[in-house]
Every structure is written in structure tokens, then in C-alpha cells.
Amino acid sequence: MIDVRSGETADQHTHEEMDQDYSLDRVPREQRNMGWISITNITFGIATAIFYFQMGSVMALQFGAINAIISAVYAIIVAGILGTFIAYLSAKSGMNVNLLSRGGGFGYIGASLTSFIYATNFIMYCALEGLILVAAVHEFFPVIPEWVLIIFFGSIVIPLNWFGIKQLDKLQKWSLPLFGLFLIAAIIMAANTTSVYDGSFWSYMPEGVQVGGTALLLCIGMQHGIMGLTPLLASDYARFLKPKDTKFGIFAIGFIPQIFCFGVMGGLGIWFGVRLGEPNPGVYIVLLLSIFGVLFTMITQVRINITNIYSGSLSLSTFFENIFKFKPGRRFWVVVTGVAAMILMLAGIVNHLEAAMTFQGVFLMTWAAILVTDAIIVKKVLRIGPGYYEARQQNLHKWNPVGVVALAVASGLGTVAALGYMGTFLQSTAAFFAAVLAAILTVTVAITTKGKYYIKRKNNDVAREDYIA
């Protein structure tokens, strides 16, 4: 088939469109032409999910507002530091974390493990976001069974993903201003609603709960579930950063989204939850805005979920292609991702929010720690392995024990700790200590193997500016 406008075949045109994403190699330096303000603004698409409301509301009502606030400050600091380092690596190399993993300690096939982690993460968040939407619609139309709403809204995101990233981009552009208007309206309505709690919202504390101790650890454990995701996602955009904006831009990209996610959205969730006595934003947004609350939740959650489905499908496609040579196409994985999210919704994953967030946090924080340690300690300080990142299969070993061993051991022990077999303290802080263990193992294995599994064939066409060491 010929494109009459350009004389190109449809296949060539599609191939060029796919190449614009640079999903298989670094972004060329001439294509790194986005300013830090533009990239930071793009990351707000992640932060507008009202899932962050639910995080704040649940923590405040279960463990006390002050514990939720302290954990939010902790999340901003730790995730901001990780985000800044990862933004730096992406801006310097022109790669996102999936490609960084290949030359950053995992090898070509080993990096597929991180793709699978990413996929399960997006499926879980798709289910959690979908349940918020279901709760909102069910609150206004209680006659419709929840399982019907789950299947309907779980299915609708599948065709919305059929035509790829350009279709998603159009929806994001017009939905963001609407989100801002609805959010302001919700704040005004809540401020004019009599609070179910008499004191200042930050002083709310459930009976038998104290500041610090187990309650704070449980809040931190929940924060760990999302703290690894937001820094890693920054790499998808930071790789397009203008080289001249790198010095300041990496801090903006690293910290500003975290401040908005955990500070602004999470803080509003704490305020909403305490003031209205309800942990589910799908319920209290509808109570505040009536039918407009349903519309607000519907627009926001569908927008977030088509992004979750898209990212999850790409990660599954990469994983099964690399490991099993199974290549049915992206649309097949769109359907698989959507169905898997619906199964989780029907299984009531929201009832296990705390556990789900803790487990995801172990994997994501471990992955982020390995990438940062490999870059800063192994490559820069110890000078082990090449000073650049390689992503091409022909130049890489299938497996690099540096990242693979660190990820398997640290996340495995972290999961055991998260299950509670190592005491309450480690149960809630499993992700943090798994990340520390992963960092230690990364350095130890790199020294032991002398870096011989980082690269199979040296590449001489990487620009010196793309080197990180």
C-alpha cells in the first residue's frame, strides 16, 4: 500500500513513526531538543492520578494524619534523589531505564526481568485506578452492579489503545485543563463542607495510634510501593532533554513531580480523607461534585489507565519476545494487559492495597538502586565496564550477573521481609533495605566478575558526550 501524499509505503511510514520513540536505542543528540520545563510538565500526567488522593486518605484515616505527612516528606526526599540520578543517566545517555538496564548490569535477556516487573506494576495500577472509577460511578448509580462497571470500564481502555501513542497524546492534551478545573472545584466544595473531625486535619489520629512507631512504618511501607515508579518513569522523558539544560533540568525532573505526587496530591488526599471521613476518592469526589464528580473521575481515570495499559503492553511484548521469542504484536498484549487488570479488579485488589504497594516497592526500589549504584559506583568510581551504555543485542551478553544476582537476591529477601517473616520493622521497610542490599551486591559482583559481562563487543560510535564515566 502506497501513501499518496509522500510516495512511501505504509510499512515504511509506520516504521518511521515507531523510530521516533527510539525504543530500541539511544535518542540521537540532535533529537534531544526539549527544555526542562516541557519535560517536567509532561511528568504531571502521572501525578494527576487521583490514586494519590487514595494513598493519602487511607494512610491518614488508618494511621493518623501526621504519620501520613511524615511519610510523604520521606517519599519526596528519597524518590527525588533517585529521580535526579536516573534523569541524569537518561539525559546523558539518551536512554530510558529499559535500555539502561541492558548495559547497566543486566545484559540483553536479563533486562527482560525488569520489563516484566514494569508490566506487572502497570497492570496493578490499572486495576487500582479502575476501581476508583468504578466506585465513583457506583456511588451515583448504585443500581448498576460493580462487576458490570468493572467489565465495562476495564474493556473500554482496550480500543482506546488500539492506535498507539498519538491517540493517547490527544486525550492527555484536552483532559489536563479539565482536571485542574474539577480539582479546584472539589477543594472549594470540601472547604465549604462541615468537617466530620473537629480539630485541625493534621492532628487527626485514630484511637490507639501514636505518632511514629508501627503506624509510621506502615505508612512508609505504602509509600515505597510508588516511590520506585515515579523516578523510573522520568527516564522516558529525560532522554529528550537539551544537553544545555542538564545541570538544572535533572533536579527539576527529579524533584518537582515527586513534590506534586506525594506533597500536593497526597497532601490533599490526607485533607479530604480526614475532613470527609472517607478513604475512597471515587466516593467523596462524587459526594462533593455530584454528576460532575463522576465525570471528573471518569476522565481522569480513563486517561491514566490507557497510559497504564499502553506501558504494560509494551513491557509484556518486550519480555515475551526476548525470553520466549513470542511476537504476536502489541495489540495482543493490550488485550492481555486489560483482561489481567479486570481480573485483579474482580478479585478485589483494593482490599489488599497495603500489601500490593509494599511488594511492588521492593521490586521497583531494588531496580532503581541497582541502576544508580552501577552508574555512580561501578562505572564512575571503580571504572569497571565501559563508561557508556550499550543497548544493541549484538554487542551485549545475554546475562550480566551484576544486576541479575543483585535483583534476584535483594528482591527475594525483601519479599520474605515484606511477608513479615523478619519482624514488623523490616516488613514495612523491606523496600528500603532491599535497595541497600542490592547496592552492596551490585558492587560486590561487579568487582568479583571484573566487569567482563558488561559488553561482548566494544562500540566505537558512541559520542564522548554520551559517556557517564
PDB file of C-alpha atoms in Angstrom, residues 106-234:
ATOM      1  CA  PHE A 106      21.585  -6.900  33.457  1.00  0.00           C
ATOM      2  CA  GLY A 107      22.515  -7.914  29.919  1.00  0.00           C
ATOM      3  CA  TYR A 108      20.127  -8.192  26.996  1.00  0.00           C
ATOM      4  CA  ILE A 109      17.980 -11.028  28.313  1.00  0.00           C
ATOM      5  CA  GLY A 110      18.499 -10.122  31.959  1.00  0.00           C
ATOM      6  CA  ALA A 111      16.927  -6.733  31.299  1.00  0.00           C
ATOM      7  CA  SER A 112      13.749  -8.588  30.365  1.00  0.00           C
ATOM      8  CA  LEU A 113      13.282  -9.232  34.083  1.00  0.00           C
ATOM      9  CA  THR A 114      12.879  -5.501  34.591  1.00  0.00           C
ATOM     10  CA  SER A 115      10.413  -5.362  31.690  1.00  0.00           C
ATOM     11  CA  PHE A 116       8.296  -7.970  33.438  1.00  0.00           C
ATOM     12  CA  ILE A 117       8.469  -6.001  36.702  1.00  0.00           C
ATOM     13  CA  TYR A 118       7.306  -2.942  34.828  1.00  0.00           C
ATOM     14  CA  ALA A 119       4.442  -4.845  33.221  1.00  0.00           C
ATOM     15  CA  THR A 120       3.069  -6.273  36.476  1.00  0.00           C
ATOM     16  CA  ASN A 121       3.377  -2.841  38.050  1.00  0.00           C
ATOM     17  CA  PHE A 122       1.256  -1.180  35.360  1.00  0.00           C
ATOM     18  CA  ILE A 123      -1.343  -3.944  35.462  1.00  0.00           C
ATOM     19  CA  MET A 124      -1.715  -3.486  39.221  1.00  0.00           C
ATOM     20  CA  TYR A 125      -2.055   0.286  38.981  1.00  0.00           C
ATOM     21  CA  CYS A 126      -4.525  -0.076  36.142  1.00  0.00           C
ATOM     22  CA  ALA A 127      -6.674  -2.220  38.441  1.00  0.00           C
ATOM     23  CA  LEU A 128      -6.387   0.216  41.366  1.00  0.00           C
ATOM     24  CA  GLU A 129      -7.223   3.229  39.200  1.00  0.00           C
ATOM     25  CA  GLY A 130     -10.085   1.333  37.575  1.00  0.00           C
ATOM     26  CA  LEU A 131     -11.611   0.516  40.961  1.00  0.00           C
ATOM     27  CA  ILE A 132     -11.607   4.204  41.912  1.00  0.00           C
ATOM     28  CA  LEU A 133     -13.596   4.925  38.759  1.00  0.00           C
ATOM     29  CA  VAL A 134     -15.975   2.036  39.448  1.00  0.00           C
ATOM     30  CA  ALA A 135     -16.579   3.309  42.993  1.00  0.00           C
ATOM     31  CA  ALA A 136     -17.386   6.795  41.675  1.00  0.00           C
ATOM     32  CA  VAL A 137     -19.935   5.600  39.125  1.00  0.00           C
ATOM     33  CA  HIS A 138     -21.456   3.051  41.523  1.00  0.00           C
ATOM     34  CA  GLU A 139     -21.893   5.777  44.155  1.00  0.00           C
ATOM     35  CA  PHE A 140     -24.017   7.791  41.729  1.00  0.00           C
ATOM     36  CA  PHE A 141     -25.708   4.835  40.002  1.00  0.00           C
ATOM     37  CA  PRO A 142     -25.933   2.162  42.754  1.00  0.00           C
ATOM     38  CA  VAL A 143     -28.427   0.131  40.708  1.00  0.00           C
ATOM     39  CA  ILE A 144     -25.603  -0.959  38.362  1.00  0.00           C
ATOM     40  CA  PRO A 145     -23.645  -3.902  39.862  1.00  0.00           C
ATOM     41  CA  GLU A 146     -19.967  -3.208  40.427  1.00  0.00           C
ATOM     42  CA  TRP A 147     -18.869  -6.233  38.397  1.00  0.00           C
ATOM     43  CA  VAL A 148     -20.701  -4.825  35.352  1.00  0.00           C
ATOM     44  CA  LEU A 149     -18.891  -1.499  35.765  1.00  0.00           C
ATOM     45  CA  ILE A 150     -15.556  -3.299  36.140  1.00  0.00           C
ATOM     46  CA  ILE A 151     -16.022  -5.168  32.873  1.00  0.00           C
ATOM     47  CA  PHE A 152     -17.293  -2.056  31.059  1.00  0.00           C
ATOM     48  CA  PHE A 153     -14.554   0.343  32.137  1.00  0.00           C
ATOM     49  CA  GLY A 154     -11.924  -2.382  32.019  1.00  0.00           C
ATOM     50  CA  SER A 155     -12.851  -3.104  28.406  1.00  0.00           C
ATOM     51  CA  ILE A 156     -13.175   0.472  27.164  1.00  0.00           C
ATOM     52  CA  VAL A 157      -9.465   1.205  27.586  1.00  0.00           C
ATOM     53  CA  ILE A 158      -8.580  -1.575  25.136  1.00  0.00           C
ATOM     54  CA  PRO A 159      -9.916   0.095  21.937  1.00  0.00           C
ATOM     55  CA  LEU A 160      -8.575   3.447  23.202  1.00  0.00           C
ATOM     56  CA  ASN A 161      -5.100   1.874  22.975  1.00  0.00           C
ATOM     57  CA  TRP A 162      -5.557   0.412  19.530  1.00  0.00           C
ATOM     58  CA  PHE A 163      -3.819   3.203  17.613  1.00  0.00           C
ATOM     59  CA  GLY A 164      -0.884   3.796  19.924  1.00  0.00           C
ATOM     60  CA  ILE A 165       0.840   6.799  21.395  1.00  0.00           C
ATOM     61  CA  LYS A 166      -0.669   9.516  19.177  1.00  0.00           C
ATOM     62  CA  GLN A 167      -4.156   8.524  20.270  1.00  0.00           C
ATOM     63  CA  LEU A 168      -3.053   8.770  23.911  1.00  0.00           C
ATOM     64  CA  ASP A 169      -1.394  12.138  23.334  1.00  0.00           C
ATOM     65  CA  LYS A 170      -4.622  13.721  22.048  1.00  0.00           C
ATOM     66  CA  LEU A 171      -6.582  12.597  25.095  1.00  0.00           C
ATOM     67  CA  GLN A 172      -3.942  13.913  27.512  1.00  0.00           C
ATOM     68  CA  LYS A 173      -3.866  17.356  25.908  1.00  0.00           C
ATOM     69  CA  TRP A 174      -7.541  18.151  26.373  1.00  0.00           C
ATOM     70  CA  SER A 175      -8.075  16.307  29.665  1.00  0.00           C
ATOM     71  CA  LEU A 176      -5.403  18.044  31.765  1.00  0.00           C
ATOM     72  CA  PRO A 177      -7.086  21.503  31.870  1.00  0.00           C
ATOM     73  CA  LEU A 178     -10.369  19.814  32.810  1.00  0.00           C
ATOM     74  CA  PHE A 179      -8.588  18.036  35.655  1.00  0.00           C
ATOM     75  CA  GLY A 180      -7.365  21.375  37.016  1.00  0.00           C
ATOM     76  CA  LEU A 181     -10.825  22.946  36.929  1.00  0.00           C
ATOM     77  CA  PHE A 182     -12.503  19.972  38.608  1.00  0.00           C
ATOM     78  CA  LEU A 183      -9.771  19.792  41.254  1.00  0.00           C
ATOM     79  CA  ILE A 184     -10.233  23.446  42.213  1.00  0.00           C
ATOM     80  CA  ALA A 185     -13.992  22.923  42.361  1.00  0.00           C
ATOM     81  CA  ALA A 186     -13.562  19.871  44.639  1.00  0.00           C
ATOM     82  CA  ILE A 187     -11.294  21.816  47.017  1.00  0.00           C
ATOM     83  CA  ILE A 188     -13.784  24.690  47.222  1.00  0.00           C
ATOM     84  CA  MET A 189     -16.716  22.344  47.854  1.00  0.00           C
ATOM     85  CA  ALA A 190     -14.810  20.408  50.540  1.00  0.00           C
ATOM     86  CA  ALA A 191     -13.777  23.660  52.269  1.00  0.00           C
ATOM     87  CA  ASN A 192     -17.461  24.635  52.440  1.00  0.00           C
ATOM     88  CA  THR A 193     -18.480  21.222  53.793  1.00  0.00           C
ATOM     89  CA  THR A 194     -18.663  20.686  57.551  1.00  0.00           C
ATOM     90  CA  SER A 195     -15.771  18.502  58.631  1.00  0.00           C
ATOM     91  CA  VAL A 196     -16.534  15.217  60.395  1.00  0.00           C
ATOM     92  CA  TYR A 197     -13.435  15.883  62.508  1.00  0.00           C
ATOM     93  CA  ASP A 198     -13.479  18.863  64.840  1.00  0.00           C
ATOM     94  CA  GLY A 199      -9.743  19.611  65.101  1.00  0.00           C
ATOM     95  CA  SER A 200      -7.153  20.606  62.515  1.00  0.00           C
ATOM     96  CA  PHE A 201      -6.799  17.872  59.897  1.00  0.00           C
ATOM     97  CA  TRP A 202      -3.080  17.292  60.643  1.00  0.00           C
ATOM     98  CA  SER A 203      -3.896  16.468  64.268  1.00  0.00           C
ATOM     99  CA  TYR A 204      -6.254  13.584  63.394  1.00  0.00           C
ATOM    100  CA  MET A 205      -5.173  10.313  64.999  1.00  0.00           C
ATOM    101  CA  PRO A 206      -7.235   7.094  65.182  1.00  0.00           C
ATOM    102  CA  GLU A 207      -7.813   5.648  68.633  1.00  0.00           C
ATOM    103  CA  GLY A 208      -4.855   3.621  69.880  1.00  0.00           C
ATOM    104  CA  VAL A 209      -2.463   5.030  67.244  1.00  0.00           C
ATOM    105  CA  GLN A 210       0.577   7.174  68.068  1.00  0.00           C
ATOM    106  CA  VAL A 211       2.969   9.343  66.113  1.00  0.00           C
ATOM    107  CA  GLY A 212       5.869   7.257  64.833  1.00  0.00           C
ATOM    108  CA  GLY A 213       6.397   3.588  65.609  1.00  0.00           C
ATOM    109  CA  THR A 214       4.486   0.923  63.739  1.00  0.00           C
ATOM    110  CA  ALA A 215       1.938   3.345  62.262  1.00  0.00           C
ATOM    111  CA  LEU A 216       4.651   5.449  60.616  1.00  0.00           C
ATOM    112  CA  LEU A 217       6.438   2.339  59.349  1.00  0.00           C
ATOM    113  CA  LEU A 218       3.226   1.112  57.732  1.00  0.00           C
ATOM    114  CA  CYS A 219       2.794   4.481  56.002  1.00  0.00           C
ATOM    115  CA  ILE A 220       6.369   4.342  54.748  1.00  0.00           C
ATOM    116  CA  GLY A 221       5.770   0.794  53.517  1.00  0.00           C
ATOM    117  CA  MET A 222       2.821   2.014  51.433  1.00  0.00           C
ATOM    118  CA  GLN A 223       4.848   4.931  50.052  1.00  0.00           C
ATOM    119  CA  HIS A 224       7.579   2.524  48.951  1.00  0.00           C
ATOM    120  CA  GLY A 225       5.119   0.975  46.514  1.00  0.00           C
ATOM    121  CA  ILE A 226       5.016   4.099  44.367  1.00  0.00           C
ATOM    122  CA  MET A 227       8.379   5.669  45.248  1.00  0.00           C
ATOM    123  CA  GLY A 228      10.263   3.409  42.848  1.00  0.00           C
ATOM    124  CA  LEU A 229       7.884   4.030  39.945  1.00  0.00           C
ATOM    125  CA  THR A 230       7.938   7.807  39.589  1.00  0.00           C
ATOM    126  CA  PRO A 231      11.767   8.133  39.391  1.00  0.00           C
ATOM    127  CA  LEU A 232      11.973   5.307  36.833  1.00  0.00           C
ATOM    128  CA  LEU A 233       9.248   6.815  34.648  1.00  0.00           C
ATOM    129  CA  ALA A 234      11.174  10.099  34.473  1.00  0.00           C
TER     130      ALA A 234
END
